[in-house]
Structures are given as C-alpha cells and as structure tokens.
C-alpha cells in the first residue's frame, strides 16, 4: 500500500467518523468543497462510489462500509506496528524540527518535548511555534503539529488526539453580564472569535449539541484575532465569551479562572494531526517521536470523553 493510499484511507475513515461533509470540513479546518473534491478523487482512484450524498443525505453504501471497516483495521495495525518496531530500540540520534500552533505548542508540546529528550538524550529538538497555518515545509520542519487535516493529499498524516470546542468566560464577565441559559442566548453576548490565518475568516458559527438537539449559532465577534492565545487572554480579562479548544482551557477551567458556559452541550469535535512532508523515507527519530507523542496525548491532550 502506497503512502498516498494510506493517507486517503485515513482521510476517509476520519470523514466517516465526522458524520458528513460539513462536519468533516469543520473538523479538518477546510472548506466543504475541498472535502468533496478529495472524496471524489479517492472514489475515482478506486473506480467505485463509496458514499451516497446530496444536499441533505450522507450515508455509506456497501462498498463504503467495507472500505471503512477494513480500512480502520489496517490503520490500527499500521499504527501498532510502527510503535512496536520503533519502541524496541531507544538508541536514536539526530535533529528534529517541529512546528506547532502557538498556544498548544507552548502549553502541551513543549512539556512533552522535555520528557522526550530526557528519554532519548541523543536527540536535539527545535520547536517552532506560530499562528496556526503560518508555517510550511519550506521552513525545513520535519513534523507539523496542526489542527485539522491539510488539504494536500500528498502529505503523510497521523492523527494524534481529538478535543471539542466549548464556550467559556471569566467569572467576572458572568457576574456583570449573566450566563447564557441556552445556545441561542449566546447571540446576545459579547463574543470573542478566532480567525483563520490567511483567509481571515471568523470562526463564528458555533456548533452546540447534546444527545437531544443540535444547533449552529452564528455570533458577531466584538473581538477577533488569528491568535488562539490572544483570544484566551481576552477571555481571562473578562472581555467576552470565547469558543475554545478544551485542551487549551483545561488549566484555566481547573483553577476557576474561566468557567465553561452551557456545560450540558458540547461544541464541534476537532482533531490534532502530525503532518510529514511527502517523501519515500521517514527517518526513525520522526517515527519514534510520533509514537511517543500519541501515548502522551492520551493522558494530556485527548479530551473527546463526553462530559454531558
């Protein structure tokens, strides 16, 4: 199986797990048409249709079910094989250059790298943190840790963890302005929105759902930024309600500096991926780094456990 086929298979499994084109686009951080184009490209390569879809419906046909079920097993075996082989030899050395989103890189990836280098002392690691999407492989990075799948189908992609977006605000904001009692009431509050790098598109359509109902609430941002860290600071300062990734909020929620709004609802599921440049050889240190990061993520980053 080629690297492109594995990448396509991982994309398809994640698409099905997301439950639809639009949901997948939100999760991958791309547009619905780009998801549809890649799906069509996969179906063209295989010479068969996998998903029946129109403006209202999205469901797997028999071929799609088979491809999904077998594909999930294959990906599981690949991930397990990588771990078992690479973890058998700790004598690795060299230089790794890692790119990561600013807030996640500072709060989660940097502490992981400290532990990784202690375990593998012959490895030197450079961590480049930047606004999400503002770095690429022309920067000579070995691995990019990014939120959502890349649009390029030629990159090697490994899923690291998943989380949810949740609305949150400071106790001071809630004291002054009150707390929304329903998703619709979010529209009556001052909202802080992240903007996508390059396109400057505001993430202002907030998915809120539980086991009984689902809403997409469109809010008008009073404050917005391409930096998730700045949004976090504005929320801490009492400037409004932010819709942030749970893994970025964990410490602020635990210390009471921020309060989760509408805790009976979850926001959209967002996945974290490690992206490697498309090339025939992936150095051993990269493979071991990714395997160790996935293990670390289970306890320190992955927050898909439902809290409603």
mmCIF file of N, CA and C in Angstrom, residues 100-214:
data_model
loop_
_atom_site.group_PDB
_atom_site.id
_atom_site.type_symbol
_atom_site.label_atom_id
_atom_site.label_comp_id
_atom_site.label_asym_id
_atom_site.label_seq_id
_atom_site.Cartn_x
_atom_site.Cartn_y
_atom_site.Cartn_z
ATOM 1 N N UNK A 100 4.346 23.826 15.574
ATOM 2 C CA UNK A 100 3.094 23.632 16.309
ATOM 3 C C UNK A 100 2.371 24.959 16.478
ATOM 4 N N UNK A 101 1.037 24.915 16.648
ATOM 5 C CA UNK A 101 0.301 26.140 16.963
ATOM 6 C C UNK A 101 0.830 26.755 18.255
ATOM 7 N N UNK A 102 0.781 28.077 18.338
ATOM 8 C CA UNK A 102 1.420 28.793 19.442
ATOM 9 C C UNK A 102 0.947 28.326 20.813
ATOM 10 N N UNK A 103 -0.360 28.343 21.066
ATOM 11 C CA UNK A 103 -0.858 28.034 22.403
ATOM 12 C C UNK A 103 -0.651 26.565 22.745
ATOM 13 N N UNK A 104 -1.015 25.687 21.838
ATOM 14 C CA UNK A 104 -0.842 24.253 22.083
ATOM 15 C C UNK A 104 0.639 23.912 22.191
ATOM 16 N N UNK A 105 1.451 24.510 21.335
ATOM 17 C CA UNK A 105 2.881 24.246 21.375
ATOM 18 C C UNK A 105 3.506 24.645 22.693
ATOM 19 N N UNK A 106 3.083 25.808 23.220
ATOM 20 C CA UNK A 106 3.643 26.300 24.478
ATOM 21 C C UNK A 106 3.176 25.474 25.668
ATOM 22 N N UNK A 107 1.886 25.128 25.686
ATOM 23 C CA UNK A 107 1.293 24.513 26.876
ATOM 24 C C UNK A 107 1.378 22.991 26.914
ATOM 25 N N UNK A 108 1.399 22.346 25.737
ATOM 26 C CA UNK A 108 1.358 20.883 25.704
ATOM 27 C C UNK A 108 2.577 20.245 25.024
ATOM 28 N N UNK A 109 2.923 20.748 23.835
ATOM 29 C CA UNK A 109 4.002 20.112 23.077
ATOM 30 C C UNK A 109 5.362 20.359 23.723
ATOM 31 N N UNK A 110 5.593 21.578 24.219
ATOM 32 C CA UNK A 110 6.882 21.880 24.862
ATOM 33 C C UNK A 110 7.151 20.979 26.071
ATOM 34 N N UNK A 111 6.186 20.784 26.993
ATOM 35 C CA UNK A 111 6.430 19.856 28.111
ATOM 36 C C UNK A 111 6.678 18.423 27.640
ATOM 37 N N UNK A 112 5.979 18.007 26.565
ATOM 38 C CA UNK A 112 6.223 16.668 26.034
ATOM 39 C C UNK A 112 7.656 16.538 25.523
ATOM 40 N N UNK A 113 8.143 17.564 24.818
ATOM 41 C CA UNK A 113 9.492 17.516 24.266
ATOM 42 C C UNK A 113 10.530 17.386 25.385
ATOM 43 N N UNK A 114 10.301 18.044 26.510
ATOM 44 C CA UNK A 114 11.220 17.910 27.642
ATOM 45 C C UNK A 114 11.344 16.447 28.062
ATOM 46 N N UNK A 115 10.209 15.768 28.185
ATOM 47 C CA UNK A 115 10.217 14.358 28.578
ATOM 48 C C UNK A 115 10.847 13.481 27.494
ATOM 49 N N UNK A 116 10.549 13.824 26.242
ATOM 50 C CA UNK A 116 11.075 13.037 25.118
ATOM 51 C C UNK A 116 12.602 13.091 25.081
ATOM 52 N N UNK A 117 13.174 14.279 25.245
ATOM 53 C CA UNK A 117 14.632 14.424 25.182
ATOM 54 C C UNK A 117 15.312 13.746 26.374
ATOM 55 N N UNK A 118 14.660 13.742 27.528
ATOM 56 C CA UNK A 118 15.221 13.022 28.677
ATOM 57 C C UNK A 118 15.272 11.524 28.397
ATOM 58 N N UNK A 119 14.266 11.031 27.677
ATOM 59 C CA UNK A 119 14.221 9.610 27.360
ATOM 60 C C UNK A 119 15.184 9.264 26.231
ATOM 61 N N UNK A 120 15.350 10.186 25.287
ATOM 62 C CA UNK A 120 16.242 9.974 24.147
ATOM 63 C C UNK A 120 17.268 11.117 24.118
ATOM 64 N N UNK A 121 18.286 11.073 24.959
ATOM 65 C CA UNK A 121 19.206 12.202 25.150
ATOM 66 C C UNK A 121 20.079 12.531 23.942
ATOM 67 N N UNK A 122 20.146 11.637 22.948
ATOM 68 C CA UNK A 122 20.964 11.915 21.761
ATOM 69 C C UNK A 122 20.181 12.653 20.670
ATOM 70 N N UNK A 123 18.940 13.001 20.967
ATOM 71 C CA UNK A 123 18.114 13.756 20.023
ATOM 72 C C UNK A 123 18.124 15.232 20.413
ATOM 73 N N UNK A 124 18.331 16.102 19.444
ATOM 74 C CA UNK A 124 18.191 17.549 19.630
ATOM 75 C C UNK A 124 16.908 17.997 18.945
ATOM 76 N N UNK A 125 16.092 18.762 19.644
ATOM 77 C CA UNK A 125 14.779 19.139 19.124
ATOM 78 C C UNK A 125 14.628 20.654 19.070
ATOM 79 N N UNK A 126 14.144 21.137 17.934
ATOM 80 C CA UNK A 126 13.776 22.538 17.777
ATOM 81 C C UNK A 126 12.259 22.622 17.676
ATOM 82 N N UNK A 127 11.639 23.477 18.477
ATOM 83 C CA UNK A 127 10.193 23.679 18.424
ATOM 84 C C UNK A 127 9.901 25.072 17.892
ATOM 85 N N UNK A 128 9.243 25.139 16.741
ATOM 86 C CA UNK A 128 8.833 26.411 16.150
ATOM 87 C C UNK A 128 7.333 26.593 16.388
ATOM 88 N N UNK A 129 6.965 27.625 17.126
ATOM 89 C CA UNK A 129 5.548 27.889 17.377
ATOM 90 C C UNK A 129 5.130 29.129 16.598
ATOM 91 N N UNK A 130 3.940 29.080 16.032
ATOM 92 C CA UNK A 130 3.458 30.189 15.212
ATOM 93 C C UNK A 130 1.945 30.109 15.140
ATOM 94 N N UNK A 131 1.335 31.177 14.650
ATOM 95 C CA UNK A 131 -0.104 31.161 14.410
ATOM 96 C C UNK A 131 -0.436 29.993 13.501
ATOM 97 N N UNK A 132 -1.506 29.282 13.817
ATOM 98 C CA UNK A 132 -1.895 28.101 13.056
ATOM 99 C C UNK A 132 -1.944 28.408 11.557
ATOM 100 N N UNK A 133 -1.218 27.575 10.776
ATOM 101 C CA UNK A 133 -1.244 27.715 9.330
ATOM 102 C C UNK A 133 -0.181 28.631 8.754
ATOM 103 N N UNK A 134 0.645 29.263 9.607
ATOM 104 C CA UNK A 134 1.596 30.242 9.096
ATOM 105 C C UNK A 134 2.990 29.674 8.873
ATOM 106 N N UNK A 135 3.125 28.344 8.880
ATOM 107 C CA UNK A 135 4.403 27.734 8.576
ATOM 108 C C UNK A 135 4.174 26.583 7.602
ATOM 109 N N UNK A 136 5.199 26.178 6.905
ATOM 110 C CA UNK A 136 5.076 25.075 5.958
ATOM 111 C C UNK A 136 6.405 24.330 5.880
ATOM 112 N N UNK A 137 6.484 23.364 4.984
ATOM 113 C CA UNK A 137 7.686 22.542 4.932
ATOM 114 C C UNK A 137 8.854 23.256 4.267
ATOM 115 N N UNK A 138 8.592 24.403 3.650
ATOM 116 C CA UNK A 138 9.696 25.210 3.156
ATOM 117 C C UNK A 138 10.522 25.759 4.310
ATOM 118 N N UNK A 139 9.940 25.711 5.520
ATOM 119 C CA UNK A 139 10.664 26.133 6.719
ATOM 120 C C UNK A 139 11.563 25.020 7.248
ATOM 121 N N UNK A 140 11.661 23.920 6.501
ATOM 122 C CA UNK A 140 12.530 22.795 6.848
ATOM 123 C C UNK A 140 12.105 22.124 8.155
ATOM 124 N N UNK A 141 10.815 21.984 8.337
ATOM 125 C CA UNK A 141 10.294 21.284 9.502
ATOM 126 C C UNK A 141 10.157 19.800 9.180
ATOM 127 N N UNK A 142 10.490 18.961 10.160
ATOM 128 C CA UNK A 142 10.300 17.523 9.986
ATOM 129 C C UNK A 142 8.852 17.126 10.212
ATOM 130 N N UNK A 143 8.218 17.787 11.162
ATOM 131 C CA UNK A 143 6.836 17.469 11.531
ATOM 132 C C UNK A 143 6.094 18.779 11.795
ATOM 133 N N UNK A 144 4.868 18.871 11.302
ATOM 134 C CA UNK A 144 3.991 19.975 11.680
ATOM 135 C C UNK A 144 2.843 19.400 12.494
ATOM 136 N N UNK A 145 2.688 19.882 13.713
ATOM 137 C CA UNK A 145 1.532 19.524 14.528
ATOM 138 C C UNK A 145 0.459 20.568 14.205
ATOM 139 N N UNK A 146 -0.642 20.139 13.640
ATOM 140 C CA UNK A 146 -1.648 21.103 13.220
ATOM 141 C C UNK A 146 -3.052 20.649 13.599
ATOM 142 N N UNK A 147 -3.927 21.625 13.680
ATOM 143 C CA UNK A 147 -5.330 21.377 13.994
ATOM 144 C C UNK A 147 -6.079 21.217 12.679
ATOM 145 N N UNK A 148 -6.653 20.047 12.445
ATOM 146 C CA UNK A 148 -7.360 19.768 11.200
ATOM 147 C C UNK A 148 -6.434 19.194 10.140
ATOM 148 N N UNK A 149 -7.034 18.457 9.210
ATOM 149 C CA UNK A 149 -6.260 17.843 8.134
ATOM 150 C C UNK A 149 -5.793 18.884 7.123
ATOM 151 N N UNK A 150 -4.615 18.674 6.535
ATOM 152 C CA UNK A 150 -4.179 19.562 5.442
ATOM 153 C C UNK A 150 -4.962 19.247 4.172
ATOM 154 N N UNK A 151 -5.067 20.224 3.286
ATOM 155 C CA UNK A 151 -5.779 19.980 2.028
ATOM 156 C C UNK A 151 -4.960 19.102 1.088
ATOM 157 N N UNK A 152 -3.660 19.144 1.208
ATOM 158 C CA UNK A 152 -2.806 18.348 0.331
ATOM 159 C C UNK A 152 -2.962 16.864 0.628
ATOM 160 N N UNK A 153 -3.170 16.079 -0.418
ATOM 161 C CA UNK A 153 -3.312 14.628 -0.240
ATOM 162 C C UNK A 153 -1.971 13.918 -0.291
ATOM 163 N N UNK A 154 -0.883 14.661 -0.573
ATOM 164 C CA UNK A 154 0.422 14.023 -0.723
ATOM 165 C C UNK A 154 1.187 13.929 0.593
ATOM 166 N N UNK A 155 0.751 14.679 1.616
ATOM 167 C CA UNK A 155 1.443 14.650 2.898
ATOM 168 C C UNK A 155 1.114 13.368 3.655
ATOM 169 N N UNK A 156 2.015 12.985 4.540
ATOM 170 C CA UNK A 156 1.800 11.831 5.423
ATOM 171 C C UNK A 156 1.164 12.354 6.703
ATOM 172 N N UNK A 157 0.009 11.822 7.053
ATOM 173 C CA UNK A 157 -0.768 12.381 8.153
ATOM 174 C C UNK A 157 -1.011 11.323 9.224
ATOM 175 N N UNK A 158 -0.789 11.701 10.487
ATOM 176 C CA UNK A 158 -1.057 10.824 11.620
ATOM 177 C C UNK A 158 -1.957 11.561 12.609
ATOM 178 N N UNK A 159 -3.064 10.949 12.977
ATOM 179 C CA UNK A 159 -3.956 11.552 13.967
ATOM 180 C C UNK A 159 -3.359 11.376 15.358
ATOM 181 N N UNK A 160 -3.308 12.469 16.110
ATOM 182 C CA UNK A 160 -2.694 12.446 17.439
ATOM 183 C C UNK A 160 -3.736 12.420 18.550
ATOM 184 N N UNK A 161 -4.740 13.253 18.451
ATOM 185 C CA UNK A 161 -5.729 13.367 19.525
ATOM 186 C C UNK A 161 -6.934 14.134 19.012
ATOM 187 N N UNK A 162 -7.982 14.155 19.802
ATOM 188 C CA UNK A 162 -9.174 14.937 19.475
ATOM 189 C C UNK A 162 -9.659 15.673 20.710
ATOM 190 N N UNK A 163 -10.387 16.742 20.478
ATOM 191 C CA UNK A 163 -10.972 17.506 21.566
ATOM 192 C C UNK A 163 -12.276 18.122 21.076
ATOM 193 N N UNK A 164 -12.897 18.928 21.898
ATOM 194 C CA UNK A 164 -14.094 19.648 21.495
ATOM 195 C C UNK A 164 -13.897 21.132 21.755
ATOM 196 N N UNK A 165 -14.604 21.952 21.008
ATOM 197 C CA UNK A 165 -14.659 23.374 21.329
ATOM 198 C C UNK A 165 -15.772 23.592 22.345
ATOM 199 N N UNK A 166 -15.538 24.463 23.300
ATOM 200 C CA UNK A 166 -16.568 24.797 24.281
ATOM 201 C C UNK A 166 -16.564 26.303 24.520
ATOM 202 N N UNK A 167 -17.736 26.893 24.760
ATOM 203 C CA UNK A 167 -17.783 28.312 25.118
ATOM 204 C C UNK A 167 -17.376 28.493 26.577
ATOM 205 N N UNK A 168 -16.667 29.579 26.845
ATOM 206 C CA UNK A 168 -16.194 29.833 28.201
ATOM 207 C C UNK A 168 -16.095 31.335 28.425
ATOM 208 N N UNK A 169 -16.096 31.716 29.686
ATOM 209 C CA UNK A 169 -15.960 33.129 30.058
ATOM 210 C C UNK A 169 -15.386 33.208 31.463
ATOM 211 N N UNK A 170 -14.911 34.379 31.825
ATOM 212 C CA UNK A 170 -14.378 34.575 33.166
ATOM 213 C C UNK A 170 -15.511 34.754 34.167
ATOM 214 N N UNK A 171 -15.276 34.443 35.439
ATOM 215 C CA UNK A 171 -16.301 34.684 36.468
ATOM 216 C C UNK A 171 -16.728 36.154 36.513
ATOM 217 N N UNK A 172 -15.802 37.069 36.241
ATOM 218 C CA UNK A 172 -16.122 38.491 36.260
ATOM 219 C C UNK A 172 -17.108 38.846 35.150
ATOM 220 N N UNK A 173 -16.891 38.291 33.957
ATOM 221 C CA UNK A 173 -17.830 38.558 32.859
ATOM 222 C C UNK A 173 -19.224 38.036 33.207
ATOM 223 N N UNK A 174 -19.268 36.836 33.776
ATOM 224 C CA UNK A 174 -20.557 36.240 34.125
ATOM 225 C C UNK A 174 -21.246 37.056 35.218
ATOM 226 N N UNK A 175 -20.471 37.566 36.163
ATOM 227 C CA UNK A 175 -21.055 38.379 37.241
ATOM 228 C C UNK A 175 -21.713 39.643 36.693
ATOM 229 N N UNK A 176 -21.082 40.250 35.713
ATOM 230 C CA UNK A 176 -21.590 41.508 35.171
ATOM 231 C C UNK A 176 -22.699 41.283 34.131
ATOM 232 N N UNK A 177 -22.512 40.293 33.268
ATOM 233 C CA UNK A 177 -23.406 40.140 32.118
ATOM 234 C C UNK A 177 -24.355 38.945 32.219
ATOM 235 N N UNK A 178 -24.168 38.102 33.230
ATOM 236 C CA UNK A 178 -25.003 36.918 33.337
ATOM 237 C C UNK A 178 -24.483 35.791 32.462
ATOM 238 N N UNK A 179 -25.058 34.622 32.669
ATOM 239 C CA UNK A 179 -24.628 33.424 31.941
ATOM 240 C C UNK A 179 -25.733 32.949 31.008
ATOM 241 N N UNK A 180 -25.418 32.667 29.731
ATOM 242 C CA UNK A 180 -26.433 32.158 28.801
ATOM 243 C C UNK A 180 -27.052 30.862 29.330
ATOM 244 N N UNK A 181 -28.362 30.748 29.179
ATOM 245 C CA UNK A 181 -29.059 29.545 29.626
ATOM 246 C C UNK A 181 -29.413 28.612 28.477
ATOM 247 N N UNK A 182 -29.227 29.084 27.247
ATOM 248 C CA UNK A 182 -29.487 28.270 26.063
ATOM 249 C C UNK A 182 -28.498 28.662 24.985
ATOM 250 N N UNK A 183 -28.257 27.783 24.014
ATOM 251 C CA UNK A 183 -27.328 28.141 22.934
ATOM 252 C C UNK A 183 -27.715 29.436 22.224
ATOM 253 N N UNK A 184 -29.017 29.652 22.036
ATOM 254 C CA UNK A 184 -29.470 30.838 21.321
ATOM 255 C C UNK A 184 -29.080 32.134 22.052
ATOM 256 N N UNK A 185 -28.986 32.086 23.355
ATOM 257 C CA UNK A 185 -28.659 33.290 24.129
ATOM 258 C C UNK A 185 -27.204 33.733 23.938
ATOM 259 N N UNK A 186 -26.381 32.882 23.349
ATOM 260 C CA UNK A 186 -25.007 33.280 23.048
ATOM 261 C C UNK A 186 -24.977 34.499 22.128
ATOM 262 N N UNK A 187 -25.983 34.609 21.265
ATOM 263 C CA UNK A 187 -26.038 35.718 20.312
ATOM 264 C C UNK A 187 -26.277 37.066 20.996
ATOM 265 N N UNK A 188 -26.719 37.042 22.243
ATOM 266 C CA UNK A 188 -26.983 38.276 22.966
ATOM 267 C C UNK A 188 -25.761 38.746 23.759
ATOM 268 N N UNK A 189 -24.661 38.010 23.674
ATOM 269 C CA UNK A 189 -23.476 38.308 24.482
ATOM 270 C C UNK A 189 -22.317 38.786 23.617
ATOM 271 N N UNK A 190 -21.345 39.407 24.275
ATOM 272 C CA UNK A 190 -20.110 39.802 23.611
ATOM 273 C C UNK A 190 -19.279 38.547 23.348
ATOM 274 N N UNK A 191 -18.913 38.331 22.093
ATOM 275 C CA UNK A 191 -18.226 37.100 21.732
ATOM 276 C C UNK A 191 -16.826 37.382 21.187
ATOM 277 N N UNK A 192 -15.916 36.473 21.485
ATOM 278 C CA UNK A 192 -14.518 36.554 21.064
ATOM 279 C C UNK A 192 -14.278 35.437 20.054
ATOM 280 N N UNK A 193 -13.882 35.792 18.841
ATOM 281 C CA UNK A 193 -13.779 34.788 17.782
ATOM 282 C C UNK A 193 -12.372 34.683 17.206
ATOM 283 N N UNK A 194 -11.972 33.446 16.986
ATOM 284 C CA UNK A 194 -10.719 33.171 16.297
ATOM 285 C C UNK A 194 -10.937 33.367 14.799
ATOM 286 N N UNK A 195 -9.917 33.861 14.103
ATOM 287 C CA UNK A 195 -9.963 33.975 12.648
ATOM 288 C C UNK A 195 -8.913 33.054 12.030
ATOM 289 N N UNK A 196 -9.274 32.470 10.895
ATOM 290 C CA UNK A 196 -8.341 31.582 10.209
ATOM 291 C C UNK A 196 -7.227 32.411 9.567
ATOM 292 N N UNK A 197 -6.027 31.915 9.711
ATOM 293 C CA UNK A 197 -4.879 32.607 9.133
ATOM 294 C C UNK A 197 -5.017 32.655 7.609
ATOM 295 N N UNK A 198 -4.575 33.694 6.985
ATOM 296 C CA UNK A 198 -4.587 33.950 5.540
ATOM 297 C C UNK A 198 -5.960 34.400 5.047
ATOM 298 N N UNK A 199 -7.025 33.597 5.263
ATOM 299 C CA UNK A 199 -8.339 33.976 4.745
ATOM 300 C C UNK A 199 -9.029 35.005 5.638
ATOM 301 N N UNK A 200 -8.623 35.088 6.907
ATOM 302 C CA UNK A 200 -9.232 35.972 7.896
ATOM 303 C C UNK A 200 -10.705 35.642 8.141
ATOM 304 N N UNK A 201 -11.124 34.444 7.794
ATOM 305 C CA UNK A 201 -12.498 34.011 8.041
ATOM 306 C C UNK A 201 -12.705 33.796 9.540
ATOM 307 N N UNK A 202 -13.750 34.408 10.078
ATOM 308 C CA UNK A 202 -14.038 34.265 11.505
ATOM 309 C C UNK A 202 -14.699 32.921 11.787
ATOM 310 N N UNK A 203 -14.269 32.267 12.855
ATOM 311 C CA UNK A 203 -14.939 31.042 13.306
ATOM 312 C C UNK A 203 -16.077 31.500 14.218
ATOM 313 N N UNK A 204 -17.173 31.909 13.582
ATOM 314 C CA UNK A 204 -18.287 32.497 14.318
ATOM 315 C C UNK A 204 -19.579 31.706 14.182
ATOM 316 N N UNK A 205 -19.499 30.496 13.636
ATOM 317 C CA UNK A 205 -20.643 29.593 13.625
ATOM 318 C C UNK A 205 -20.345 28.473 14.610
ATOM 319 N N UNK A 206 -20.935 28.589 15.769
ATOM 320 C CA UNK A 206 -20.602 27.714 16.884
ATOM 321 C C UNK A 206 -21.595 26.559 16.987
ATOM 322 N N UNK A 207 -21.084 25.350 16.786
ATOM 323 C CA UNK A 207 -21.909 24.157 16.936
ATOM 324 C C UNK A 207 -22.092 23.852 18.415
ATOM 325 N N UNK A 208 -23.333 23.664 18.827
ATOM 326 C CA UNK A 208 -23.656 23.288 20.203
ATOM 327 C C UNK A 208 -24.648 22.136 20.143
ATOM 328 N N UNK A 209 -24.295 20.992 20.740
ATOM 329 C CA UNK A 209 -25.171 19.832 20.644
ATOM 330 C C UNK A 209 -25.063 18.953 21.879
ATOM 331 N N UNK A 210 -26.129 18.204 22.106
ATOM 332 C CA UNK A 210 -26.123 17.143 23.108
ATOM 333 C C UNK A 210 -26.860 15.958 22.526
ATOM 334 N N UNK A 211 -27.269 15.019 23.355
ATOM 335 C CA UNK A 211 -27.911 13.810 22.839
ATOM 336 C C UNK A 211 -29.306 14.064 22.297
ATOM 337 N N UNK A 212 -29.868 15.231 22.566
ATOM 338 C CA UNK A 212 -31.245 15.516 22.178
ATOM 339 C C UNK A 212 -31.377 16.533 21.055
ATOM 340 N N UNK A 213 -30.448 17.471 20.943
ATOM 341 C CA UNK A 213 -30.606 18.541 19.962
ATOM 342 C C UNK A 213 -29.252 19.083 19.531
ATOM 343 N N UNK A 214 -29.277 19.762 18.385
ATOM 344 C CA UNK A 214 -28.058 20.322 17.834
ATOM 345 C C UNK A 214 -28.363 21.677 17.207
#
